[in-house]
Amino acid sequence: MATAPENIIREIQELYLSDSLPWIIGYSGGKDSTASLQLIWTAIAELPEERRRFKPIHVISTDTLVENPVIALWVELSLKQMHLAAHRLGLPIRPHRLTPSLENRFWVNLIGKGYPAPRPKFRWCTDRLKISASTKFIQELSEANGEAILVLGQRRGESHARDKVIDQYQSSTRDRLSRNKDPKLSRVWVYLPIESWSSDDVWEYIIQTPNPWGISNQDLFDIYRGATPDAECPIVVDKSTPSCGDSRFGCYVCTMVTQDKSMAAMIQNDAAKAWMQPIMDFRDRYLAVDDRAMRDFRRMNGKLIVLNDRLVHGPYSQERRAELLRELLKTQKQVRIAGKAEGIDSVELIGLDELQEI
């Protein structure tokens, strides 16, 4: 049976006041992380003013810079609203938008270094785009404070893979907290407030309870309703956390799946999102393809690799990388022109700093 919201709120208050360790909340903008953060926000707001300033609560959201643009815009708006509301209400909640370092970004690696589009046997993207930035933040905060508590919106019953991850967080030496299994985050405790909730429990809570930082949970529901199947891209903090390969809201460049079903559904179900069509076309035409003929055998360092008496394909050729860059810039222009009619003309697929690095 799912734990009632009021019981979770009391539990959060007890945990918050039990020690001086800072909290870090993983926020992806999806329903599960929204529910977890909303419960924590409510719990802290109900404390007396002198006690709610007991210690900081950091909300981290990792933007890979190649996220589904609708979700990226939603998360950006949410973080801004959190900052304003927390300041107005005197809450110790500090939102952070994390991004990969320049050398770890997708286009710098794909076009600049010639890395082939990610595949199951060469999944170079997750660590560089998602794990590195969040791990660095969590590691530095936990080391500066001795320890830290990481709050994740993971639930049982979502999938067998995610249940296995949650099992790793059991057998705690502290009630309701457990050690992170990543050696880099050995100083971090993990707390899963909605572990026992179902998807219906989550929706019932966030639809019936007004969002405390001022966004519309109904709008979030509409985003979900516009795409299938029912899943979301979790905040990824270590390699044991399921990534976005088969989830609803992931990177638009993801080649771990045959089709970006969420973006396709958004475009099909809402004419106002048709401005994303060039992005999906670019992904299907230039990334989700058999690219071996477009790759050199010689590595960037000049070496050749032989496996089973055969040369192994290396990075994209100079010609292929130039083609990808040209087409990406064309796509960005098309998206801005198409989005202007919907008041969305600032979508940036590749930044100037990335172009300079390439």
Short mmCIF file of C-alpha atoms in Angstrom, two decimals:
data_model
loop_
_atom_site.label_atom_id
_atom_site.label_comp_id
_atom_site.label_asym_id
_atom_site.label_seq_id
_atom_site.Cartn_x
_atom_site.Cartn_y
_atom_site.Cartn_z
CA MET A 1 0.00 0.00 0.00
CA ALA A 2 1.27 3.47 -0.85
CA THR A 3 2.32 5.69 2.01
CA ALA A 4 -0.08 8.62 2.48
CA PRO A 5 1.28 12.09 1.54
CA GLU A 6 0.80 13.43 5.07
CA ASN A 7 2.89 10.57 6.49
CA ILE A 8 5.67 11.21 3.98
CA ILE A 9 5.61 14.91 4.84
CA ARG A 10 6.05 14.10 8.55
CA GLU A 11 8.87 11.70 7.70
CA ILE A 12 10.59 14.38 5.61
CA GLN A 13 10.38 16.87 8.46
CA GLU A 14 11.88 14.38 10.91
CA LEU A 15 14.71 13.51 8.54
CA TYR A 16 15.40 17.14 7.73
CA LEU A 17 15.70 18.13 11.37
CA SER A 18 17.63 15.03 12.46
CA ASP A 19 21.09 16.22 11.35
CA SER A 20 22.96 19.01 9.59
CA LEU A 21 23.60 17.21 6.27
CA PRO A 22 22.61 19.19 3.15
CA TRP A 23 20.02 17.70 0.82
CA ILE A 24 20.27 17.31 -2.96
CA ILE A 25 17.07 16.63 -4.90
CA GLY A 26 17.27 15.22 -8.41
CA TYR A 27 14.73 17.03 -10.58
CA SER A 28 14.07 15.99 -14.19
CA GLY A 29 10.82 17.91 -14.67
CA GLY A 30 8.82 14.68 -14.88
CA LYS A 31 5.95 13.59 -12.67
CA ASP A 32 7.96 11.51 -10.18
CA SER A 33 10.61 14.12 -9.43
CA THR A 34 7.88 16.78 -9.31
CA ALA A 35 5.93 14.77 -6.71
CA SER A 36 9.05 14.18 -4.59
CA LEU A 37 10.07 17.83 -4.66
CA GLN A 38 6.52 18.98 -3.99
CA LEU A 39 6.32 16.79 -0.88
CA ILE A 40 9.65 18.14 0.39
CA TRP A 41 8.73 21.75 -0.41
CA THR A 42 5.44 21.36 1.49
CA ALA A 43 7.14 19.68 4.45
CA ILE A 44 9.76 22.43 4.83
CA ALA A 45 7.24 25.24 4.28
CA GLU A 46 5.14 23.88 7.18
CA LEU A 47 8.06 24.12 9.61
CA PRO A 48 8.44 27.24 11.80
CA GLU A 49 10.53 29.88 10.02
CA GLU A 50 13.49 29.52 12.38
CA ARG A 51 13.66 25.76 11.76
CA ARG A 52 13.14 25.75 7.99
CA ARG A 53 16.46 27.56 7.57
CA PHE A 54 18.21 24.70 9.32
CA LYS A 55 20.19 23.61 6.23
CA PRO A 56 20.13 24.07 2.44
CA ILE A 57 18.20 21.94 -0.02
CA HIS A 58 19.78 21.90 -3.46
CA VAL A 59 17.59 21.03 -6.46
CA ILE A 60 19.71 19.84 -9.38
CA SER A 61 18.56 19.35 -12.95
CA THR A 62 21.00 18.22 -15.62
CA ASP A 63 20.41 19.72 -19.06
CA THR A 64 22.34 17.68 -21.63
CA LEU A 65 21.76 20.54 -24.13
CA VAL A 66 20.23 17.97 -26.49
CA GLU A 67 17.03 17.40 -24.51
CA ASN A 68 13.58 17.30 -26.06
CA PRO A 69 13.08 21.08 -26.47
CA VAL A 70 9.58 21.04 -24.94
CA ILE A 71 10.92 19.39 -21.79
CA ALA A 72 14.01 21.61 -21.69
CA LEU A 73 11.81 24.74 -21.83
CA TRP A 74 9.50 23.28 -19.15
CA VAL A 75 12.38 22.52 -16.78
CA GLU A 76 13.95 25.94 -17.36
CA LEU A 77 10.66 27.65 -16.49
CA SER A 78 10.23 25.43 -13.44
CA LEU A 79 13.71 26.23 -12.06
CA LYS A 80 13.11 29.97 -12.49
CA GLN A 81 9.79 29.70 -10.67
CA MET A 82 11.42 27.70 -7.86
CA HIS A 83 14.08 30.35 -7.38
CA LEU A 84 11.54 33.18 -7.18
CA ALA A 85 9.10 31.30 -4.92
CA ALA A 86 11.79 30.03 -2.52
CA HIS A 87 13.19 33.54 -2.14
CA ARG A 88 9.72 35.02 -1.59
CA LEU A 89 8.75 32.39 1.00
CA GLY A 90 12.10 32.32 2.79
CA LEU A 91 12.79 28.65 2.02
CA PRO A 92 16.35 27.23 1.89
CA ILE A 93 15.70 25.69 -1.55
CA ARG A 94 18.34 26.45 -4.16
CA PRO A 95 17.72 25.30 -7.76
CA HIS A 96 20.69 24.54 -10.04
CA ARG A 97 20.70 23.91 -13.79
CA LEU A 98 23.73 21.72 -14.51
CA THR A 99 25.23 21.27 -17.97
CA PRO A 100 28.05 19.07 -19.28
CA SER A 101 31.50 20.63 -19.49
CA LEU A 102 32.36 21.87 -22.98
CA GLU A 103 34.59 18.90 -23.79
CA ASN A 104 31.81 16.47 -22.79
CA ARG A 105 29.01 17.94 -24.91
CA PHE A 106 27.32 15.89 -27.60
CA TRP A 107 28.20 17.92 -30.70
CA VAL A 108 31.78 18.51 -29.57
CA ASN A 109 32.26 14.75 -29.40
CA LEU A 110 30.16 13.73 -32.41
CA ILE A 111 31.23 16.44 -34.87
CA GLY A 112 34.41 17.76 -33.27
CA LYS A 113 36.01 14.42 -32.39
CA GLY A 114 34.10 12.23 -34.85
CA TYR A 115 32.53 9.92 -32.26
CA PRO A 116 29.87 7.79 -34.02
CA ALA A 117 26.27 8.14 -32.88
CA PRO A 118 25.85 6.12 -29.64
CA ARG A 119 25.08 2.41 -29.97
CA PRO A 120 24.56 -0.34 -27.35
CA LYS A 121 28.21 -1.43 -27.67
CA PHE A 122 29.54 2.14 -27.61
CA ARG A 123 27.24 4.14 -25.34
CA TRP A 124 29.55 7.06 -24.73
CA CYS A 125 26.85 9.64 -24.12
CA THR A 126 25.33 8.86 -20.69
CA ASP A 127 28.46 9.37 -18.62
CA ARG A 128 29.55 12.52 -20.47
CA LEU A 129 26.16 14.20 -20.78
CA LYS A 130 24.33 13.19 -17.61
CA ILE A 131 26.47 11.56 -14.97
CA SER A 132 29.56 13.77 -15.00
CA ALA A 133 27.88 17.09 -14.15
CA SER A 134 25.59 15.75 -11.43
CA THR A 135 28.30 13.53 -9.91
CA LYS A 136 30.70 16.49 -9.73
CA PHE A 137 28.10 18.64 -7.94
CA ILE A 138 27.11 15.89 -5.48
CA GLN A 139 30.68 14.83 -4.82
CA GLU A 140 31.91 18.35 -4.10
CA LEU A 141 28.97 19.15 -1.81
CA SER A 142 29.22 15.88 0.12
CA GLU A 143 32.99 16.23 0.60
CA ALA A 144 32.65 19.85 1.73
CA ASN A 145 30.05 18.85 4.33
CA GLY A 146 31.31 15.41 5.30
CA GLU A 147 28.19 13.74 3.89
CA ALA A 148 24.99 14.61 2.01
CA ILE A 149 21.52 13.18 1.39
CA LEU A 150 20.42 12.58 -2.20
CA VAL A 151 16.65 12.48 -2.82
CA LEU A 152 15.46 10.61 -5.90
CA GLY A 153 11.93 10.22 -7.29
CA GLN A 154 12.28 6.51 -8.01
CA ARG A 155 9.35 4.13 -7.53
CA ARG A 156 8.91 0.38 -7.35
CA GLY A 157 6.90 -1.26 -10.10
CA GLU A 158 7.97 1.09 -12.91
CA SER A 159 10.19 -1.55 -14.45
CA HIS A 160 12.25 -4.57 -13.46
CA ALA A 161 15.43 -2.58 -14.15
CA ARG A 162 14.44 0.26 -11.84
CA ASP A 163 13.33 -2.16 -9.11
CA LYS A 164 16.82 -3.67 -9.20
CA VAL A 165 18.29 -0.21 -8.67
CA ILE A 166 15.99 0.43 -5.71
CA ASP A 167 17.00 -2.94 -4.21
CA GLN A 168 20.58 -1.63 -4.08
CA TYR A 169 19.38 1.09 -1.74
CA GLN A 170 18.01 -1.34 0.85
CA SER A 171 19.51 -2.72 4.10
CA SER A 172 20.17 0.77 5.36
CA THR A 173 22.11 1.47 8.52
CA ARG A 174 19.93 4.54 9.03
CA ASP A 175 16.17 4.38 8.99
CA ARG A 176 14.83 5.16 5.49
CA LEU A 177 18.30 6.13 4.22
CA SER A 178 20.84 3.96 2.45
CA ARG A 179 24.34 4.36 1.09
CA ASN A 180 24.93 5.19 -2.55
CA LYS A 181 26.70 2.28 -4.25
CA ASP A 182 28.92 4.44 -6.50
CA PRO A 183 32.43 4.63 -4.94
CA LYS A 184 32.65 8.27 -6.07
CA LEU A 185 29.57 9.04 -3.98
CA SER A 186 30.42 6.97 -0.92
CA ARG A 187 29.67 9.94 1.35
CA VAL A 188 26.12 10.18 0.03
CA TRP A 189 22.96 8.77 1.60
CA VAL A 190 19.94 8.05 -0.64
CA TYR A 191 16.32 8.79 0.26
CA LEU A 192 13.36 7.63 -1.90
CA PRO A 193 10.23 9.35 -0.53
CA ILE A 194 7.72 7.95 -3.07
CA GLU A 195 9.23 4.48 -3.38
CA SER A 196 5.89 2.78 -2.56
CA TRP A 197 3.74 4.93 -4.87
CA SER A 198 2.21 3.83 -8.16
CA SER A 199 1.94 6.03 -11.23
CA ASP A 200 -1.71 6.68 -10.34
CA ASP A 201 -0.69 7.73 -6.82
CA VAL A 202 1.74 10.25 -8.28
CA TRP A 203 -0.80 11.77 -10.66
CA GLU A 204 -3.51 11.89 -8.00
CA TYR A 205 -1.20 13.79 -5.67
CA ILE A 206 0.21 16.34 -8.09
CA ILE A 207 -3.11 17.03 -9.83
CA GLN A 208 -5.09 17.43 -6.61
CA THR A 209 -2.40 19.42 -4.78
CA PRO A 210 -1.47 22.86 -6.18
CA ASN A 211 2.16 23.16 -7.19
CA PRO A 212 3.89 25.22 -4.47
CA TRP A 213 6.43 26.96 -6.73
CA GLY A 214 3.82 28.22 -9.15
CA ILE A 215 3.85 26.09 -12.28
CA SER A 216 0.81 24.20 -13.55
CA ASN A 217 0.81 20.48 -12.88
CA GLN A 218 -2.09 20.25 -15.33
CA ASP A 219 0.30 21.51 -18.02
CA LEU A 220 2.70 18.73 -17.03
CA PHE A 221 -0.11 16.21 -17.34
CA ASP A 222 -0.91 17.57 -20.80
CA ILE A 223 2.73 17.08 -21.84
CA TYR A 224 2.53 13.45 -20.75
CA ARG A 225 -0.84 12.97 -22.41
CA GLY A 226 0.65 14.19 -25.67
CA ALA A 227 3.27 11.44 -25.76
CA THR A 228 3.52 7.68 -25.21
CA PRO A 229 4.45 5.26 -23.70
CA ASP A 230 4.19 6.07 -19.98
CA ALA A 231 7.69 6.63 -18.67
CA GLU A 232 10.09 9.47 -18.06
CA CYS A 233 13.79 10.18 -18.23
CA PRO A 234 15.07 9.93 -14.64
CA ILE A 235 17.74 12.14 -13.15
CA VAL A 236 20.90 10.11 -13.73
CA VAL A 237 23.57 10.34 -11.05
CA ASP A 238 25.47 7.08 -11.48
CA LYS A 239 25.72 4.11 -13.84
CA SER A 240 23.29 2.03 -11.78
CA THR A 241 20.48 4.46 -12.55
CA PRO A 242 18.42 3.50 -15.63
CA SER A 243 19.12 5.89 -18.49
CA CYS A 244 16.90 7.30 -21.18
CA GLY A 245 17.20 4.68 -23.91
CA ASP A 246 13.57 3.54 -23.70
CA SER A 247 12.00 6.37 -21.75
CA ARG A 248 9.54 9.05 -22.67
CA PHE A 249 11.53 12.23 -22.26
CA GLY A 250 15.14 11.87 -23.29
CA CYS A 251 17.62 13.39 -25.70
CA TYR A 252 16.34 14.08 -29.20
CA VAL A 253 19.63 12.73 -30.58
CA CYS A 254 19.20 9.35 -28.86
CA THR A 255 20.00 6.44 -31.18
CA MET A 256 19.51 3.78 -28.51
CA VAL A 257 15.94 3.44 -29.80
CA THR A 258 14.73 3.05 -33.36
CA GLN A 259 12.31 5.99 -33.13
CA ASP A 260 11.77 9.00 -30.89
CA LYS A 261 8.18 8.07 -30.06
CA SER A 262 7.63 10.90 -27.59
CA MET A 263 8.57 13.66 -30.03
CA ALA A 264 6.63 11.98 -32.84
CA ALA A 265 3.54 11.79 -30.62
CA MET A 266 3.89 15.42 -29.52
CA ILE A 267 4.04 16.59 -33.14
CA GLN A 268 1.15 14.36 -34.16
CA ASN A 269 -1.10 15.27 -31.22
CA ASP A 270 -0.47 19.02 -31.11
CA ALA A 271 -0.13 21.20 -34.23
CA ALA A 272 1.52 23.86 -32.05
CA LYS A 273 4.54 21.55 -31.66
CA ALA A 274 5.07 20.97 -35.38
CA TRP A 275 8.11 23.27 -35.18
CA MET A 276 10.02 20.24 -33.82
CA GLN A 277 9.58 18.26 -37.05
CA PRO A 278 12.97 19.36 -38.51
CA ILE A 279 14.69 18.08 -35.35
CA MET A 280 13.12 14.65 -35.68
CA ASP A 281 13.92 14.59 -39.40
CA PHE A 282 17.57 15.41 -38.69
CA ARG A 283 17.84 12.65 -36.10
CA ASP A 284 16.24 10.06 -38.38
CA ARG A 285 18.16 11.07 -41.51
CA TYR A 286 21.65 11.68 -40.12
CA LEU A 287 22.03 9.91 -36.75
CA ALA A 288 19.81 6.82 -36.67
CA VAL A 289 21.48 5.27 -39.71
CA ASP A 290 24.09 2.64 -40.53
CA ASP A 291 27.17 4.88 -40.55
CA ARG A 292 30.09 2.45 -40.90
CA ALA A 293 30.80 3.53 -44.48
CA MET A 294 31.11 7.12 -43.25
CA ARG A 295 33.83 6.33 -40.69
CA ASP A 296 37.61 6.12 -40.99
CA PHE A 297 39.63 3.18 -39.68
CA ARG A 298 42.36 5.40 -38.24
CA ARG A 299 41.74 6.83 -34.76
CA MET A 300 42.27 10.47 -33.82
CA ASN A 301 45.69 9.51 -32.42
CA GLY A 302 46.63 7.84 -35.70
CA LYS A 303 46.31 4.26 -34.44
CA LEU A 304 44.55 1.37 -36.14
CA ILE A 305 42.67 -1.32 -34.19
CA VAL A 306 42.41 -4.90 -35.43
CA LEU A 307 39.90 -7.33 -33.97
CA ASN A 308 39.52 -10.91 -35.24
CA ASP A 309 41.83 -10.08 -38.14
CA ARG A 310 39.62 -7.17 -39.23
CA LEU A 311 40.10 -3.44 -38.97
CA VAL A 312 37.63 -1.79 -36.59
CA HIS A 313 35.86 1.36 -37.76
CA GLY A 314 36.87 4.53 -35.94
CA PRO A 315 35.64 8.15 -36.04
CA TYR A 316 33.53 9.83 -38.71
CA SER A 317 35.41 11.07 -41.75
CA GLN A 318 36.13 14.78 -42.11
CA GLU A 319 33.54 14.95 -44.90
CA ARG A 320 30.86 13.32 -42.77
CA ARG A 321 31.51 15.63 -39.83
CA ALA A 322 31.31 18.70 -42.10
CA GLU A 323 28.03 17.40 -43.53
CA LEU A 324 26.58 16.85 -40.05
CA LEU A 325 27.50 20.38 -38.99
CA ARG A 326 25.99 21.95 -42.12
CA GLU A 327 22.75 20.02 -41.72
CA LEU A 328 22.54 20.74 -37.99
CA LEU A 329 22.85 24.49 -38.61
CA LYS A 330 20.19 24.28 -41.33
CA THR A 331 17.93 22.42 -38.90
CA GLN A 332 18.43 25.04 -36.21
CA LYS A 333 17.44 27.76 -38.67
CA GLN A 334 14.35 25.82 -39.77
CA VAL A 335 13.29 25.24 -36.15
CA ARG A 336 13.61 28.94 -35.29
CA ILE A 337 11.58 29.98 -38.33
CA ALA A 338 8.88 27.38 -37.63
CA GLY A 339 8.82 28.14 -33.89
CA LYS A 340 8.47 31.87 -34.35
CA ALA A 341 4.77 31.46 -35.14
CA GLU A 342 4.33 29.78 -31.74
CA GLY A 343 6.42 32.37 -29.90
CA ILE A 344 9.38 29.96 -29.69
CA ASP A 345 12.27 31.28 -31.75
CA SER A 346 15.17 30.95 -29.32
CA VAL A 347 15.72 27.18 -29.49
CA GLU A 348 19.48 26.56 -29.68
CA LEU A 349 20.58 23.19 -30.99
CA ILE A 350 24.29 24.05 -30.91
CA GLY A 351 25.94 26.92 -29.05
CA LEU A 352 28.59 29.34 -30.24
CA ASP A 353 31.04 27.97 -27.67
CA GLU A 354 30.54 24.47 -29.09
CA LEU A 355 31.09 25.73 -32.62
CA GLN A 356 34.33 27.37 -31.53
CA GLU A 357 35.44 24.17 -29.79
CA ILE A 358 34.65 22.09 -32.89
#
